[in-house]
Amino acid sequence: MALMITDQCINCDVCEPECPNQAISMGPEYYQIDPQRCTECVGHFDAPQCVQVCPVECIPINPEHREDQDTLWAKYRRLQAQAEGAAH
């Protein structure tokens, strides 16, 4: 289940640096989350860090990208392997 940022985002800039997968970036009007990179912080933290720091609570689960824990773990491992490959 990738997360998403709704149009209630106030562009406060606190979520982007908290994302361990660099899944958050500025969109045309407000921040957005790349569902291919979002693991809901699985593998990094017990809870999604962007949700924890968002002052307006505008980061729900993206209904178009529902994933179970096994899928999120697989995505985390894939992203880690890509990062290690890029570092070498």
JSON list of C-alpha atoms in Angstrom, two decimals:
[
{"chain": "A", "resi": 1, "resn": "MET", "atom": "CA", "xyz": [0.00, 0.00, 0.00]},
{"chain": "A", "resi": 2, "resn": "ALA", "atom": "CA", "xyz": [1.82, 3.02, -1.19]},
{"chain": "A", "resi": 3, "resn": "LEU", "atom": "CA", "xyz": [0.82, 6.27, 0.40]},
{"chain": "A", "resi": 4, "resn": "MET", "atom": "CA", "xyz": [-0.33, 9.40, -1.37]},
{"chain": "A", "resi": 5, "resn": "ILE", "atom": "CA", "xyz": [-0.40, 13.11, -0.59]},
{"chain": "A", "resi": 6, "resn": "THR", "atom": "CA", "xyz": [-3.74, 14.83, -1.04]},
{"chain": "A", "resi": 7, "resn": "ASP", "atom": "CA", "xyz": [-4.45, 18.35, -2.25]},
{"chain": "A", "resi": 8, "resn": "GLN", "atom": "CA", "xyz": [-4.70, 19.42, 1.39]},
{"chain": "A", "resi": 9, "resn": "CYS", "atom": "CA", "xyz": [-0.88, 19.52, 1.41]},
{"chain": "A", "resi": 10, "resn": "ILE", "atom": "CA", "xyz": [0.44, 22.92, 2.53]},
{"chain": "A", "resi": 11, "resn": "ASN", "atom": "CA", "xyz": [3.93, 22.39, 1.05]},
{"chain": "A", "resi": 12, "resn": "CYS", "atom": "CA", "xyz": [5.55, 22.70, 4.47]},
{"chain": "A", "resi": 13, "resn": "ASP", "atom": "CA", "xyz": [8.59, 20.66, 3.30]},
{"chain": "A", "resi": 14, "resn": "VAL", "atom": "CA", "xyz": [8.75, 18.36, 6.35]},
{"chain": "A", "resi": 15, "resn": "CYS", "atom": "CA", "xyz": [7.85, 15.06, 4.66]},
{"chain": "A", "resi": 16, "resn": "GLU", "atom": "CA", "xyz": [10.39, 14.96, 1.82]},
{"chain": "A", "resi": 17, "resn": "PRO", "atom": "CA", "xyz": [13.57, 14.72, 3.94]},
{"chain": "A", "resi": 18, "resn": "GLU", "atom": "CA", "xyz": [11.96, 12.08, 6.21]},
{"chain": "A", "resi": 19, "resn": "CYS", "atom": "CA", "xyz": [11.44, 9.55, 3.40]},
{"chain": "A", "resi": 20, "resn": "PRO", "atom": "CA", "xyz": [14.17, 6.87, 3.49]},
{"chain": "A", "resi": 21, "resn": "ASN", "atom": "CA", "xyz": [13.33, 5.77, -0.08]},
{"chain": "A", "resi": 22, "resn": "GLN", "atom": "CA", "xyz": [13.36, 9.21, -1.73]},
{"chain": "A", "resi": 23, "resn": "ALA", "atom": "CA", "xyz": [9.77, 8.53, -2.81]},
{"chain": "A", "resi": 24, "resn": "ILE", "atom": "CA", "xyz": [8.55, 12.08, -2.10]},
{"chain": "A", "resi": 25, "resn": "SER", "atom": "CA", "xyz": [9.11, 14.95, -4.49]},
{"chain": "A", "resi": 26, "resn": "MET", "atom": "CA", "xyz": [7.51, 18.26, -5.34]},
{"chain": "A", "resi": 27, "resn": "GLY", "atom": "CA", "xyz": [4.74, 17.90, -7.89]},
{"chain": "A", "resi": 28, "resn": "PRO", "atom": "CA", "xyz": [3.14, 20.63, -10.02]},
{"chain": "A", "resi": 29, "resn": "GLU", "atom": "CA", "xyz": [1.18, 22.05, -7.06]},
{"chain": "A", "resi": 30, "resn": "TYR", "atom": "CA", "xyz": [2.11, 20.04, -3.96]},
{"chain": "A", "resi": 31, "resn": "TYR", "atom": "CA", "xyz": [4.27, 17.11, -2.89]},
{"chain": "A", "resi": 32, "resn": "GLN", "atom": "CA", "xyz": [3.66, 13.69, -4.39]},
{"chain": "A", "resi": 33, "resn": "ILE", "atom": "CA", "xyz": [4.72, 10.13, -3.55]},
{"chain": "A", "resi": 34, "resn": "ASP", "atom": "CA", "xyz": [6.11, 7.72, -6.15]},
{"chain": "A", "resi": 35, "resn": "PRO", "atom": "CA", "xyz": [4.24, 4.44, -5.52]},
{"chain": "A", "resi": 36, "resn": "GLN", "atom": "CA", "xyz": [7.14, 2.49, -7.04]},
{"chain": "A", "resi": 37, "resn": "ARG", "atom": "CA", "xyz": [9.43, 3.74, -4.26]},
{"chain": "A", "resi": 38, "resn": "CYS", "atom": "CA", "xyz": [7.04, 3.96, -1.29]},
{"chain": "A", "resi": 39, "resn": "THR", "atom": "CA", "xyz": [7.29, 1.04, 1.13]},
{"chain": "A", "resi": 40, "resn": "GLU", "atom": "CA", "xyz": [5.40, 2.84, 3.93]},
{"chain": "A", "resi": 41, "resn": "CYS", "atom": "CA", "xyz": [8.83, 2.79, 5.61]},
{"chain": "A", "resi": 42, "resn": "VAL", "atom": "CA", "xyz": [8.78, -1.03, 5.84]},
{"chain": "A", "resi": 43, "resn": "GLY", "atom": "CA", "xyz": [12.39, -2.08, 6.37]},
{"chain": "A", "resi": 44, "resn": "HIS", "atom": "CA", "xyz": [13.32, 1.28, 7.86]},
{"chain": "A", "resi": 45, "resn": "PHE", "atom": "CA", "xyz": [10.81, 2.25, 10.56]},
{"chain": "A", "resi": 46, "resn": "ASP", "atom": "CA", "xyz": [7.76, 0.88, 12.37]},
{"chain": "A", "resi": 47, "resn": "ALA", "atom": "CA", "xyz": [5.50, 3.61, 10.94]},
{"chain": "A", "resi": 48, "resn": "PRO", "atom": "CA", "xyz": [5.55, 5.82, 7.84]},
{"chain": "A", "resi": 49, "resn": "GLN", "atom": "CA", "xyz": [7.69, 8.80, 8.73]},
{"chain": "A", "resi": 50, "resn": "CYS", "atom": "CA", "xyz": [5.90, 11.21, 6.41]},
{"chain": "A", "resi": 51, "resn": "VAL", "atom": "CA", "xyz": [2.60, 10.47, 8.15]},
{"chain": "A", "resi": 52, "resn": "GLN", "atom": "CA", "xyz": [4.26, 11.00, 11.53]},
{"chain": "A", "resi": 53, "resn": "VAL", "atom": "CA", "xyz": [5.52, 14.50, 10.68]},
{"chain": "A", "resi": 54, "resn": "CYS", "atom": "CA", "xyz": [2.66, 15.81, 8.50]},
{"chain": "A", "resi": 55, "resn": "PRO", "atom": "CA", "xyz": [0.99, 18.71, 10.33]},
{"chain": "A", "resi": 56, "resn": "VAL", "atom": "CA", "xyz": [-2.22, 18.58, 8.27]},
{"chain": "A", "resi": 57, "resn": "GLU", "atom": "CA", "xyz": [-2.68, 14.79, 8.10]},
{"chain": "A", "resi": 58, "resn": "CYS", "atom": "CA", "xyz": [-2.95, 14.68, 4.31]},
{"chain": "A", "resi": 59, "resn": "ILE", "atom": "CA", "xyz": [-1.11, 11.38, 3.66]},
{"chain": "A", "resi": 60, "resn": "PRO", "atom": "CA", "xyz": [-3.54, 8.46, 3.41]},
{"chain": "A", "resi": 61, "resn": "ILE", "atom": "CA", "xyz": [-3.09, 5.07, 1.76]},
{"chain": "A", "resi": 62, "resn": "ASN", "atom": "CA", "xyz": [-3.32, 5.30, -2.00]},
{"chain": "A", "resi": 63, "resn": "PRO", "atom": "CA", "xyz": [-6.36, 3.18, -2.97]},
{"chain": "A", "resi": 64, "resn": "GLU", "atom": "CA", "xyz": [-4.86, 2.56, -6.42]},
{"chain": "A", "resi": 65, "resn": "HIS", "atom": "CA", "xyz": [-1.71, 0.97, -4.96]},
{"chain": "A", "resi": 66, "resn": "ARG", "atom": "CA", "xyz": [-2.77, -1.46, -2.25]},
{"chain": "A", "resi": 67, "resn": "GLU", "atom": "CA", "xyz": [0.05, -3.82, -1.24]},
{"chain": "A", "resi": 68, "resn": "ASP", "atom": "CA", "xyz": [0.41, -6.37, 1.54]},
{"chain": "A", "resi": 69, "resn": "GLN", "atom": "CA", "xyz": [3.37, -6.57, 3.93]},
{"chain": "A", "resi": 70, "resn": "ASP", "atom": "CA", "xyz": [5.15, -9.22, 1.83]},
{"chain": "A", "resi": 71, "resn": "THR", "atom": "CA", "xyz": [4.93, -7.01, -1.24]},
{"chain": "A", "resi": 72, "resn": "LEU", "atom": "CA", "xyz": [6.24, -4.00, 0.70]},
{"chain": "A", "resi": 73, "resn": "TRP", "atom": "CA", "xyz": [9.17, -6.08, 2.01]},
{"chain": "A", "resi": 74, "resn": "ALA", "atom": "CA", "xyz": [9.94, -7.26, -1.54]},
{"chain": "A", "resi": 75, "resn": "LYS", "atom": "CA", "xyz": [9.89, -3.66, -2.77]},
{"chain": "A", "resi": 76, "resn": "TYR", "atom": "CA", "xyz": [12.19, -2.64, 0.12]},
{"chain": "A", "resi": 77, "resn": "ARG", "atom": "CA", "xyz": [14.68, -5.40, -0.80]},
{"chain": "A", "resi": 78, "resn": "ARG", "atom": "CA", "xyz": [14.56, -4.41, -4.50]},
{"chain": "A", "resi": 79, "resn": "LEU", "atom": "CA", "xyz": [15.23, -0.75, -3.66]},
{"chain": "A", "resi": 80, "resn": "GLN", "atom": "CA", "xyz": [18.11, -1.72, -1.36]},
{"chain": "A", "resi": 81, "resn": "ALA", "atom": "CA", "xyz": [19.66, -3.92, -4.05]},
{"chain": "A", "resi": 82, "resn": "GLN", "atom": "CA", "xyz": [19.37, -1.06, -6.57]},
{"chain": "A", "resi": 83, "resn": "ALA", "atom": "CA", "xyz": [21.01, 1.35, -4.13]},
{"chain": "A", "resi": 84, "resn": "GLU", "atom": "CA", "xyz": [23.86, -1.07, -3.46]},
{"chain": "A", "resi": 85, "resn": "GLY", "atom": "CA", "xyz": [24.35, -1.64, -7.18]},
{"chain": "A", "resi": 86, "resn": "ALA", "atom": "CA", "xyz": [24.48, 2.11, -7.82]},
{"chain": "A", "resi": 87, "resn": "ALA", "atom": "CA", "xyz": [27.05, 2.56, -5.03]},
{"chain": "A", "resi": 88, "resn": "HIS", "atom": "CA", "xyz": [29.49, 0.12, -6.64]}
]
